[in-house]
C-alpha cells in the first residue's frame, strides 16, 4: 500500500505538502484544439486505455518527463506514470493517437516501453464494508471472520467487535457481495451492506407518489438508462432506492430529475432521511436495550420485593406464605408468573444468540447467560412443582436470580453500547463538518452568474459552481474560480492559521470561509471528498486489529467452554462434599440444602466470567486513540501502527520538506563568465522546467522574476532532456548543451571546476545552503546558492525526542557540507548524506538489524522505499489528499511536533490497552474463584448469582470507560511551550 501511494506522489512530482488535485480551469480545453463539440461527444464514447511497461526510470523526474512527453500528444486525456512499478497508464482517443505512437514517444524520451495487456497486469480486487448485528464477544467476531476467509475469492476479511463491522476484500469475478452477506446470515448474524466498491458513490432516495409495483419498475428502468449508474437496490416498503454510481458521469440531481420527469410528474424524489449510518444504528441499539431493560425492571422489581423485602414485613410475609396448592405458596406462584416473561420474552435474545453460536461450533457470552439463568429458573420450577404435589416438601426458589441476572446484564449492555458509541465520536464530529445546504450558481457561456439556488449539499455534482459567503462552510472539495478570501482549514488539516485563497487555489469541503466571497468549482464530491476519505481512513484504522489483540482472540476460543467446565466442577464439588458431610451442616443457610448451595456457587461462576471485557480491551482503546489522533491532525492507521509506534526508539528524518520547510529559494547567483542574467536563467529554467525536483522548481520560480511581464512564461524547448538521479539534469536548449547539477555531475561530464567556484561551493555549504553548478557547452558558467530554511520548531523537537530516549538520524540526498550544517543546527549527531532512495531503505534495515524499532519521517517523494522498510512510516505534510496509503501515520499539519504527538499518543493508548487487559484478566482470575466459594469456608462470604451477573456487566462497561479516558489526552506540555514561544510552522 505504501508503494502504491508513494508512486503516485512520484508521478505527480509534488511534495506531500501539495497533493491537492490540479484544477482544470474553464479556459483549459478538454480535447485537442480544433475539435468541434460534435466530435467531442463522439470522442467520449471512443475512449481507450493502454498500459505500458517502462524500464529505465529511476526517480520522479524520469516519471515527470515521460508523463509530459505523452501529454503533449494530441488526443491524450490522461497519462499516469508509476515510477516504482515501472508502468505508464494512458487514457486516449484512438481517432487521434494509437498505442504505437505513445510507445514511440516514451522511447524518444529515453526509456524502453512495452505495451502490456491490462487484464493480466492487475489483480481484480474490490472492498466492501458490512454492518453486523448480534455480536457479543470476540468468539462471535472470530466465527464470522473464519467463515468469510474460507470463501473462494475472499482475499482478506476483518471483523471488528467494537465497530460491529466487517471489511472484506474479494475478487468480484469470483463472487458477489450478496454471497458475503448470505455467509454472515448463515453464521447466525444479521448483515447489512454499508458500501461495495471504493470507486462508487452511493445515495439513497425516497420516492413519493409510487402506488404500484409497475411504477417502481418504471422508475428503476429510467434510472438504469442513465450513464454511470452501476447498481440499484429497491426497498418497496420504504419506497427507497439505493443507487451506486460513478460521480464522473452522473449525480443525485440527475436522478431526481429523471424520477420526477417519469410518469407525467406524479413522482417526487428526495434524499432518504438519515437512518442507515453507524450513528443511527447505534442509537437504535441503545433504544432497544433501554426498552428491554425497562420492561425487565417492571417484572423484576416485584420478584425482588417478594423474595427479599416483603419476607421481612410480618403482614406481607403471612400473605405471601399462604398456600395455594399443597405446599406451593402465593409468593412462589407470583414469582414464577413474573419471572417467566423476563426469562423467555425479554431474555429471548440470549437464547437466539446461544443457538446461533452453538450451531456453528462456538460458544459466546450468550451461552453462559442462557445456561446460568436456565439453571436457576428451571430448578425453581422443579422446586415449586414438587411443592405443589407434596404435603411436606418446603420449596426454595431462585426466580429472583434469573430475573435479576437478565435485568442487570441488559443494564450492562445498555451502558456498554452507550459507552461504545462515544468511542467513535471523532467520526461523528467529522461528518458534522459538512454543511447541510449550499448555494448553487448557474453560469452563462461567458461565466457570468445568471441564477442562485439553495440546495441540499448532498446534491452537489462534479463541476458545479458553488457560492461560499463569509462565515459559511465550504460545501465541496474544489478550486476557486472567482474571488479571494482566507479559509480556516484547522478542522480538516489541523493548521491553526487561516489560509489565503484566490483564483486557482484548492479548497477542502468542511472548512470555513472567513472574510471574502468565493465561487468554488466542485472537483471531488461524495465519497471522493477529502472529508469522506478522512472518515474512511479512520474507519479502516478502527477495523484493523492490533497484534496484541490476537492474545484475546486465542483466549476467546477456549474461554466459554472452560468456564462451563469450571461451573459444573464447582457445583459438583460443593454438592458431593455436602452430600458426604465433608463440611459442617452449619455452613448451609437455613433456607437451603447442600444441592441448592452448590447450585448457587455453580451459577455464580458461570455468570461472573466475562469474555466481553477481554474482547473490548484493545479495539475500544484503538478506536478512541485513532479518533483523538485525527482531532490532533495525526492520522494513525489502526492497531498495528499504534503498537509499532509506541516501541519506536530511533527516528530517521529526511531533510528537504521534513526538517526544512520544503520550499527552497535561490538566494545567490554568481556568474563566472560575462553573460546577461536574464539569458542565463532562461537557459537554466528551460532545462529545469522538465524536472520535478524541489530544487528545480525553486530555480524556475526564481527565473520568472526576469519575466515580470508574463504570468506563465513559456521557456525555450529543451531537447534530449536527461535526468541523472541524485546528480542533476542535462538537455540541449537553443543548440547549446546545458548541464545543471552538483559537483559530481560536472566531474562525470568532464567539466572543469575553477578554484573560485569551489571556494563558493564551500562557502555556500557552510551556510547550510545547497550549491548548484551550471555548465554551458562543457564550460562552467555559474553557481547558484539555494536555501531551504529550517522549520522553526526543528531544534526543539529533536531535543524533546532525546529526552524521550529516541535516537534521531538525518538521511538526505544532499551534499555532505549542507547536510552537516543542517544537522548541527538542529542538534542531530548522526548524519548520512548523498543517499539515494534505495540507500535510505538499506540504512533503515541496518538500524533494525542493530535492534532499533525505526520510524521513518519523510515528505514521501523519494522516501518510499524507506517508508515501506521502516517499522513505522510517517508521511509529513499530507495536505488535502487524504486518500494516501503510503505511511502508517499521516501528519496532516506538516508540523514536526506531530512526530512527538504520534509517538506519545501511541504510548498512552498502548498503556490504556495494557490496563484494560490487566483489569479484564484480573477480574476473571479473581472473580471466578470468589464466585466458586473459596472465601466461604473462612469468611462465610458467598456471591449471589445476581450480584455476580451485575459484576460481569460492570466489567465490560469499566473496560470501555477506561478506554474513553483517552478522550482527555493532552499532548506533552513541552509542545505547548513551543506554541507559547511562537514557534509554529507557517
XYZ file of C-alpha atoms in Angstrom, residues 265-949:
685
model
C -44.612 14.274 -12.985
C -46.583 12.415 -10.300
C -43.454 11.140 -8.573
C -41.447 13.237 -6.110
C -37.926 12.291 -5.015
C -35.808 13.403 -2.107
C -32.690 12.183 -0.318
C -33.739 9.470 2.104
C -33.645 10.640 5.744
C -30.502 9.517 7.524
C -31.125 6.097 9.002
C -28.607 3.613 7.708
C -25.450 5.073 9.212
C -23.400 3.891 12.144
C -24.795 6.615 14.438
C -28.433 5.787 13.751
C -27.718 2.063 14.128
C -26.051 2.730 17.479
C -28.989 4.893 18.606
C -31.428 2.165 17.613
C -29.411 -0.405 19.552
C -29.334 1.871 22.608
C -33.120 2.314 22.395
C -33.639 -1.452 22.134
C -31.519 -2.224 25.206
C -33.116 0.625 27.161
C -36.616 -0.598 26.288
C -35.735 -4.201 27.176
C -34.172 -3.096 30.469
C -37.251 -1.062 31.441
C -39.601 -3.958 30.688
C -37.409 -6.342 32.650
C -37.490 -3.931 35.614
C -41.313 -3.878 35.549
C -41.332 -7.649 36.189
C -38.093 -8.000 38.182
C -38.761 -5.395 40.879
C -41.883 -7.250 42.187
C -39.904 -10.531 42.096
C -37.094 -8.915 44.102
C -39.512 -7.373 46.613
C -41.470 -10.572 47.201
C -38.313 -12.652 47.712
C -36.015 -10.288 49.608
C -38.026 -7.425 51.144
C -41.623 -8.376 51.834
C -40.469 -11.593 53.546
C -39.287 -9.419 56.469
C -42.565 -7.490 56.819
C -44.852 -9.603 59.058
C -48.228 -8.890 57.437
C -46.963 -9.226 53.884
C -44.920 -12.310 54.773
C -48.030 -14.046 56.071
C -49.921 -13.255 52.859
C -47.102 -14.428 50.585
C -46.656 -17.643 52.604
C -50.333 -18.558 52.205
C -50.533 -21.950 50.464
C -52.343 -22.253 47.137
C -51.893 -25.923 46.238
C -50.426 -28.237 48.858
C -47.070 -26.594 49.868
C -46.912 -24.097 46.956
C -47.336 -20.538 48.306
C -48.763 -17.374 46.747
C -45.298 -15.797 46.798
C -43.736 -18.650 44.832
C -46.528 -18.633 42.268
C -46.296 -14.862 41.895
C -42.516 -15.003 41.370
C -42.922 -17.801 38.812
C -45.505 -15.839 36.824
C -43.488 -12.592 36.899
C -40.091 -14.140 36.087
C -41.328 -16.196 33.112
C -41.716 -13.201 30.678
C -38.271 -11.981 31.737
C -36.741 -15.392 31.085
C -38.350 -16.229 27.743
C -39.578 -12.972 26.161
C -37.225 -10.254 27.345
C -34.336 -12.755 27.565
C -35.123 -14.268 24.164
C -32.061 -12.549 22.635
C -29.790 -14.745 24.771
C -31.455 -17.945 23.549
C -31.210 -16.828 19.923
C -27.571 -15.832 20.359
C -26.742 -19.123 22.067
C -28.430 -21.187 19.366
C -26.646 -19.372 16.556
C -23.311 -19.667 18.314
C -23.607 -23.354 19.162
C -24.970 -24.122 15.709
C -21.597 -23.109 14.255
C -19.457 -24.890 16.799
C -18.516 -21.978 19.035
C -19.706 -20.624 22.383
C -20.132 -16.980 23.367
C -21.323 -14.911 26.304
C -24.967 -15.647 25.446
C -24.323 -19.336 26.146
C -23.102 -18.535 29.664
C -26.086 -16.284 30.384
C -28.611 -18.753 28.971
C -27.128 -21.671 30.930
C -26.914 -19.703 34.183
C -30.430 -18.249 34.054
C -31.954 -21.530 32.852
C -30.314 -23.441 35.705
C -31.805 -21.018 38.235
C -35.209 -20.814 36.530
C -35.806 -24.498 35.842
C -34.557 -25.593 39.241
C -37.050 -23.124 40.728
C -39.833 -24.516 38.512
C -38.936 -28.045 39.644
C -38.933 -26.940 43.283
C -42.303 -25.156 43.037
C -43.988 -28.026 41.134
C -42.684 -30.509 43.687
C -44.121 -28.352 46.470
C -47.451 -28.230 44.645
C -47.604 -32.027 44.549
C -46.330 -32.670 48.049
C -47.792 -32.329 51.532
C -44.465 -31.788 53.310
C -41.819 -30.511 50.816
C -40.587 -26.996 51.655
C -39.553 -25.423 48.336
C -36.848 -22.778 47.865
C -36.860 -20.976 44.535
C -34.253 -18.878 42.658
C -36.690 -16.984 40.398
C -35.194 -13.670 41.574
C -31.754 -14.950 40.465
C -32.745 -15.488 36.819
C -34.870 -12.311 36.592
C -32.285 -10.054 38.256
C -29.468 -11.624 36.261
C -31.153 -10.756 32.964
C -32.046 -7.248 34.192
C -28.504 -6.452 35.299
C -26.983 -7.863 32.116
C -29.369 -5.766 30.000
C -28.411 -2.702 32.059
C -24.751 -3.518 31.493
C -25.258 -3.954 27.738
C -27.172 -0.657 27.617
C -24.335 1.184 29.361
C -21.751 -0.644 27.239
C -23.422 0.289 23.935
C -23.732 3.907 25.074
C -20.048 3.982 26.010
C -19.022 2.261 22.764
C -20.950 4.917 20.843
C -18.780 7.587 22.420
C -15.606 5.845 21.212
C -16.458 6.810 17.615
C -17.424 10.424 18.345
C -14.451 11.599 16.272
C -16.093 10.234 13.107
C -19.452 11.766 14.017
C -17.813 15.165 14.552
C -16.042 14.928 11.201
C -19.291 14.071 9.441
C -20.946 17.090 11.053
C -18.387 19.374 9.386
C -20.180 19.099 6.046
C -22.783 21.897 5.666
C -26.417 20.918 5.198
C -27.068 23.342 2.337
C -25.106 25.010 -0.460
C -25.714 27.921 -2.827
C -25.580 26.561 -6.378
C -24.750 29.032 -9.159
C -25.894 28.869 -12.781
C -23.466 30.500 -15.214
C -23.872 31.612 -18.798
C -21.412 30.797 -21.582
C -19.216 33.756 -20.599
C -19.025 32.734 -16.944
C -21.485 35.333 -15.603
C -23.835 34.318 -12.787
C -27.443 34.213 -14.012
C -29.079 32.350 -11.121
C -28.518 31.371 -7.475
C -30.307 28.449 -5.841
C -30.028 26.979 -2.351
C -29.849 23.191 -2.417
C -29.024 20.224 -0.212
C -25.217 19.905 -0.121
C -25.574 16.163 -0.799
C -26.976 17.049 -4.239
C -23.762 18.721 -5.393
C -22.246 17.140 -8.505
C -18.861 17.368 -10.148
C -18.148 20.676 -11.947
C -20.935 22.534 -10.112
C -20.066 26.116 -9.186
C -20.917 26.951 -5.565
C -21.024 30.305 -3.818
C -19.391 30.472 -0.363
C -20.238 33.565 1.682
C -18.145 34.778 4.659
C -18.674 32.588 7.727
C -20.112 29.698 5.693
C -18.643 26.224 5.379
C -17.187 25.127 2.054
C -19.681 22.621 0.693
C -17.359 20.565 -1.514
C -13.738 19.989 -2.471
C -12.827 22.133 -5.445
C -10.901 25.176 -6.609
C -11.601 28.891 -6.600
C -12.856 30.263 -9.912
C -13.664 33.751 -8.598
C -12.961 35.836 -5.502
C -10.392 35.832 -2.744
C -10.591 35.169 0.968
C -8.996 33.390 3.908
C -10.186 29.892 4.775
C -9.859 28.248 8.177
C -8.755 24.664 7.459
C -7.974 23.654 11.053
C -10.915 21.275 11.272
C -9.501 19.174 8.402
C -5.735 19.711 8.315
C -5.174 20.903 11.869
C -3.472 24.044 10.531
C -4.348 26.765 13.042
C -3.878 29.803 10.797
C -6.361 30.758 8.050
C -5.005 30.098 4.555
C -5.264 32.747 1.843
C -7.267 31.633 -1.191
C -7.582 33.229 -4.611
C -8.419 32.142 -8.145
C -6.967 28.709 -8.900
C -6.343 27.696 -5.261
C -7.853 24.489 -3.955
C -10.311 24.357 -1.058
C -11.485 21.482 1.117
C -15.096 20.665 1.933
C -15.999 21.309 5.572
C -13.569 24.203 6.059
C -14.824 27.698 6.963
C -14.624 30.775 4.728
C -13.610 33.725 6.885
C -13.996 37.024 5.009
C -14.429 37.346 1.218
C -16.970 35.727 -1.108
C -15.687 32.733 -3.104
C -17.042 30.882 -6.118
C -15.886 27.260 -5.994
C -15.931 24.696 -8.766
C -16.586 21.237 -7.280
C -13.991 18.646 -8.253
C -14.457 15.887 -5.674
C -17.874 15.067 -4.286
C -19.431 12.302 -2.209
C -17.030 9.523 -1.302
C -14.183 11.213 -3.239
C -14.069 14.269 -0.951
C -11.206 14.786 1.493
C -13.657 14.669 4.396
C -15.088 11.315 3.256
C -11.587 9.948 2.745
C -10.508 11.013 6.235
C -13.601 9.335 7.672
C -12.931 6.205 5.612
C -9.289 6.176 6.714
C -10.270 6.428 10.398
C -12.930 3.742 9.946
C -10.349 1.457 8.326
C -7.963 2.199 11.187
C -10.621 1.204 13.691
C -11.257 -2.008 11.763
C -7.611 -3.079 11.792
C -6.639 -5.304 14.691
C -3.549 -4.673 16.764
C -1.243 -7.703 17.004
C -1.781 -7.704 20.779
C -5.473 -8.453 20.155
C -4.512 -11.920 18.933
C -3.994 -12.745 22.599
C -7.685 -12.080 23.360
C -8.748 -13.933 20.205
C -6.817 -17.038 21.276
C -8.313 -16.936 24.769
C -11.868 -16.470 23.420
C -11.751 -19.848 21.651
C -11.418 -21.708 24.936
C -12.855 -19.218 27.435
C -16.572 -20.148 27.417
C -16.095 -23.953 27.327
C -13.569 -23.637 30.169
C -15.984 -21.528 32.236
C -18.791 -24.057 31.692
C -16.444 -26.836 32.836
C -15.386 -24.798 35.896
C -19.028 -24.040 36.711
C -20.052 -27.689 36.541
C -16.969 -28.723 38.554
C -17.809 -26.106 41.207
C -21.392 -27.360 41.545
C -20.266 -30.996 41.654
C -17.518 -30.337 44.224
C -19.814 -28.453 46.629
C -22.670 -30.901 46.111
C -20.564 -34.009 46.744
C -18.738 -32.549 49.763
C -22.088 -31.539 51.217
C -23.671 -34.906 50.437
C -20.924 -36.795 52.195
C -20.654 -34.330 55.090
C -17.183 -33.016 54.241
C -18.125 -29.623 55.692
C -20.304 -28.805 58.750
C -24.059 -28.638 58.288
C -23.982 -25.188 59.905
C -22.348 -23.790 56.735
C -25.593 -24.279 54.791
C -28.079 -21.377 55.152
C -31.353 -22.327 56.827
C -33.377 -21.695 53.663
C -31.242 -24.078 51.534
C -29.921 -27.582 51.306
C -26.489 -28.702 50.020
C -27.757 -29.079 46.446
C -29.117 -25.525 46.360
C -25.941 -24.077 47.882
C -23.845 -25.936 45.293
C -26.181 -24.740 42.528
C -25.759 -21.108 43.598
C -21.962 -21.422 43.525
C -22.087 -23.060 40.069
C -24.408 -20.390 38.611
C -22.268 -17.586 40.098
C -19.150 -18.981 38.416
C -20.977 -19.225 35.116
C -22.317 -15.658 35.076
C -19.382 -13.785 36.608
C -16.971 -14.818 33.842
C -16.784 -12.103 31.212
C -15.314 -12.756 27.751
C -16.627 -9.341 26.599
C -14.144 -7.385 28.712
C -11.236 -9.199 27.055
C -12.683 -8.707 23.585
C -13.221 -4.965 24.072
C -9.855 -4.246 25.715
C -7.946 -3.493 22.501
C -10.491 -2.290 19.907
C -12.113 0.329 22.130
C -8.728 1.845 23.020
C -7.695 1.812 19.347
C -10.987 3.488 18.358
C -10.589 6.301 20.879
C -6.850 6.669 20.205
C -7.259 6.974 16.424
C -10.147 9.409 16.907
C -8.118 11.603 19.255
C -5.191 11.456 16.831
C -7.405 12.641 13.974
C -8.565 15.615 16.065
C -4.886 16.482 16.657
C -4.041 16.272 12.942
C -2.378 12.850 13.295
C -3.969 10.021 11.308
C -2.895 6.695 12.807
C -3.815 3.757 10.612
C -5.014 1.248 13.157
C -3.742 -1.016 15.874
C -0.657 -2.238 14.000
C 0.646 1.345 13.659
C -0.167 2.124 17.302
C 1.597 -0.955 18.581
C 4.705 -0.322 16.480
C 4.828 3.428 17.211
C 4.880 3.004 20.990
C 8.093 0.943 20.651
C 9.934 3.457 18.422
C 13.379 4.327 19.777
C 15.025 5.585 16.581
C 13.717 8.076 14.029
C 15.212 8.605 10.581
C 14.449 12.088 9.249
C 14.538 13.144 5.631
C 15.871 16.700 5.252
C 14.005 18.524 2.488
C 10.373 19.170 3.401
C 10.749 17.402 6.735
C 13.383 19.167 8.834
C 13.275 22.083 6.402
C 10.202 23.953 5.211
C 10.451 22.275 1.815
C 10.230 25.466 -0.250
C 13.775 26.099 -1.471
C 14.672 29.609 -2.607
C 17.532 30.852 -4.779
C 19.408 33.246 -2.504
C 22.543 33.983 -4.544
C 23.880 33.709 -8.081
C 27.491 34.003 -9.203
C 28.367 34.092 -12.917
C 31.916 33.083 -13.854
C 31.646 34.488 -17.412
C 30.170 37.670 -18.825
C 26.536 36.897 -19.584
C 23.182 38.663 -19.209
C 21.468 37.229 -16.129
C 18.085 37.052 -17.901
C 19.561 34.948 -20.729
C 21.382 32.736 -18.226
C 18.217 31.965 -16.275
C 16.202 31.464 -19.451
C 18.536 28.619 -20.461
C 18.620 27.121 -16.930
C 14.828 27.365 -16.473
C 14.227 25.727 -19.873
C 16.068 22.640 -18.611
C 14.815 22.648 -15.025
C 11.188 23.080 -16.102
C 11.273 19.415 -17.162
C 12.332 18.263 -13.691
C 10.011 17.659 -10.751
C 12.742 18.110 -8.121
C 12.022 20.787 -5.456
C 15.350 22.499 -6.204
C 14.465 22.632 -9.901
C 11.139 24.246 -9.061
C 12.978 26.852 -6.962
C 15.201 27.717 -9.910
C 12.244 28.033 -12.294
C 10.341 30.221 -9.819
C 13.361 32.487 -9.443
C 13.787 32.691 -13.211
C 10.204 34.004 -13.514
C 11.364 37.219 -11.846
C 13.140 38.091 -15.070
C 9.850 37.678 -16.953
C 7.704 40.145 -14.985
C 5.540 40.857 -17.989
C 4.352 37.236 -18.251
C 2.195 35.402 -15.715
C 3.058 31.975 -17.140
C 6.225 32.323 -19.200
C 6.940 29.820 -21.959
C 10.548 28.638 -21.832
C 12.587 27.628 -24.865
C 12.270 23.994 -25.901
C 14.654 21.588 -24.194
C 15.639 18.676 -26.420
C 17.296 15.404 -25.394
C 16.382 16.017 -21.767
C 18.062 13.601 -19.371
C 17.721 13.274 -15.614
C 20.654 11.809 -13.693
C 19.279 10.586 -10.358
C 20.859 12.239 -7.362
C 23.090 14.449 -9.508
C 21.151 16.773 -11.834
C 19.829 17.213 -15.371
C 21.083 17.955 -18.855
C 19.438 18.982 -22.136
C 20.009 20.924 -25.343
C 18.479 24.417 -25.446
C 18.958 26.759 -28.434
C 21.605 24.352 -29.756
C 23.581 24.689 -26.523
C 24.255 21.782 -24.177
C 23.138 22.796 -20.691
C 24.159 20.786 -17.608
C 22.679 21.705 -14.219
C 23.635 19.732 -11.120
C 26.109 19.055 -8.362
C 29.879 18.804 -8.359
C 29.973 15.060 -9.023
C 27.822 15.509 -12.151
C 30.294 18.051 -13.520
C 33.160 15.664 -12.866
C 31.287 12.857 -14.651
C 30.622 15.153 -17.623
C 34.303 16.232 -17.780
C 33.528 19.864 -16.873
C 36.435 21.668 -15.178
C 35.551 23.404 -11.885
C 37.595 26.594 -11.322
C 39.034 27.363 -7.884
C 36.716 30.333 -7.259
C 33.709 28.070 -7.970
C 34.989 25.501 -5.436
C 35.501 28.281 -2.864
C 31.952 29.496 -3.402
C 30.600 25.955 -3.042
C 32.426 25.560 0.282
C 31.076 28.924 1.450
C 27.519 28.000 0.413
C 27.662 24.659 2.238
C 28.991 26.424 5.340
C 25.756 28.428 5.429
C 23.697 25.189 5.209
C 22.778 26.029 1.631
C 22.854 23.861 -1.477
C 25.170 24.778 -4.317
C 24.145 24.080 -7.923
C 26.576 24.338 -10.820
C 25.586 25.324 -14.356
C 27.689 24.431 -17.389
C 27.046 25.588 -20.972
C 28.725 23.703 -23.817
C 31.144 21.997 -21.423
C 32.221 25.184 -19.626
C 31.203 26.102 -16.070
C 29.305 29.388 -16.265
C 27.563 29.909 -12.918
C 26.970 28.809 -9.327
C 23.531 29.055 -7.671
C 23.054 29.063 -3.895
C 19.716 27.622 -2.794
C 18.484 27.815 0.759
C 15.722 25.742 2.293
C 15.044 27.277 5.737
C 14.737 25.011 8.756
C 11.314 24.550 10.281
C 11.188 26.853 13.330
C 10.489 24.007 15.760
C 13.035 21.514 14.357
C 15.741 22.009 17.020
C 13.261 21.850 19.917
C 11.601 18.719 18.514
C 14.938 16.885 18.265
C 15.716 17.957 21.840
C 12.369 16.643 23.125
C 12.925 13.338 21.298
C 16.280 12.988 23.057
C 14.511 13.466 26.396
C 12.083 10.693 25.342
C 15.143 8.457 24.700
C 14.531 8.383 20.955
C 17.631 8.496 18.737
C 17.445 10.897 15.739
C 19.275 10.355 12.445
C 19.194 12.541 9.334
C 19.418 10.907 5.910
C 19.460 13.108 2.818
C 20.398 13.064 -0.829
C 22.018 16.495 -0.411
C 25.793 17.029 -0.212
C 27.782 16.379 2.947
C 28.590 20.013 3.681
C 24.961 21.169 3.658
C 23.805 18.054 5.498
C 26.322 18.516 8.330
C 25.431 22.192 8.692
C 21.702 21.442 8.921
C 22.285 18.566 11.362
C 24.467 20.728 13.587
C 21.829 23.449 13.590
C 19.025 21.093 14.714
C 21.153 19.045 17.102
C 21.368 15.733 15.226
C 24.654 13.884 15.674
C 24.235 11.073 13.132
C 24.117 12.211 9.506
C 24.150 10.332 6.226
C 24.331 12.466 3.071
C 24.248 11.903 -0.698
C 21.935 8.940 -0.117
C 19.819 7.629 -2.976
C 16.230 6.441 -2.261
C 17.197 2.773 -2.156
C 20.165 3.607 0.102
C 17.754 5.144 2.657
C 15.881 1.845 2.852
C 19.159 -0.028 3.418
C 20.025 2.341 6.272
C 16.640 1.672 7.887
C 17.177 -2.090 7.604
C 20.676 -1.808 9.110
C 19.245 0.079 12.101
C 16.564 -2.578 12.523
C 19.237 -5.279 12.427
C 21.002 -3.394 15.235
C 17.927 -3.803 17.427
C 16.193 -0.471 16.892
C 12.485 -0.020 16.256
C 12.702 2.532 13.460
C 10.306 5.249 12.341
C 10.954 6.972 9.010
C 9.705 10.549 8.667
C 9.651 11.878 5.122
C 7.702 14.020 2.682
C 7.170 10.964 0.520
C 8.677 11.985 -2.817
C 11.839 9.903 -2.804
C 11.366 8.284 0.586
C 9.016 5.487 -0.450
C 11.460 2.563 -0.068
C 12.475 3.771 3.399
C 8.880 4.428 4.480
C 7.981 0.878 3.488
C 11.040 -0.641 5.152
C 10.583 1.201 8.464
C 8.606 -0.254 11.372
C 6.525 2.943 11.274
C 6.351 5.180 8.208
C 5.302 8.768 8.891
C 4.256 10.902 5.922
C 4.645 14.553 6.837
C 2.690 17.236 5.029
C -0.274 15.293 3.663
C -2.073 18.462 2.564
C -5.563 17.850 1.251
C -5.162 14.480 -0.437
C -6.072 12.183 2.434
C -6.597 9.109 0.275
C -2.989 8.152 0.832
C -1.828 4.692 1.652
C 1.867 5.326 1.918
C 2.570 5.569 5.591
C 1.363 4.040 8.824
C 0.890 7.523 10.271
C -0.021 10.682 8.358
C 0.929 14.044 9.890
C -1.604 16.359 8.282
C -0.267 19.699 9.544
C 3.310 19.314 8.244
C 4.457 20.138 11.781
C 7.426 18.260 13.187
C 5.821 18.492 16.645
C 3.276 15.936 15.485
C 6.017 13.291 15.319
C 6.198 13.625 19.100
C 2.401 13.708 19.396
C 2.118 10.490 17.357
C 4.670 8.619 19.484
C 3.317 9.972 22.777
C -0.316 9.211 21.843
C 0.597 5.675 20.792
C 2.392 5.141 24.110
C -0.606 6.438 26.074
C -3.008 4.309 24.009
C -0.960 1.190 24.465
C -0.723 1.867 28.196
C -4.519 2.020 28.204
C -4.694 -1.305 26.336
C -2.408 -2.880 28.948
C -4.594 -1.510 31.768
C -7.673 -2.927 30.036
C -6.085 -6.361 29.796
C -4.884 -6.253 33.401
C -8.417 -5.362 34.521
C -10.173 -7.891 32.260
C -7.835 -10.761 33.171
C -7.586 -9.754 36.835
C -11.354 -9.504 37.098
C -11.827 -13.035 35.766
C -8.896 -14.514 37.708
C -10.198 -13.034 40.993
C -13.926 -13.115 40.317
C -14.254 -16.768 39.310
C -12.586 -18.202 42.464
C -14.631 -15.875 44.709
C -17.826 -16.889 42.893
C -16.779 -20.546 43.297
C -16.739 -20.043 47.083
C -13.029 -20.088 48.009
C -13.743 -17.480 50.714
C -16.835 -19.239 52.035
C -15.163 -21.736 54.424
C -13.219 -18.994 56.249
C -15.493 -15.950 55.980
C -18.906 -17.432 55.086
C -18.937 -14.950 52.187
C -20.700 -16.096 49.060
C -21.505 -14.186 45.906
C -25.208 -14.462 44.949
C -25.649 -15.138 41.204
C -27.477 -11.852 40.556
C -24.581 -9.876 42.076
C -22.146 -11.965 40.000
C -24.180 -11.069 36.899
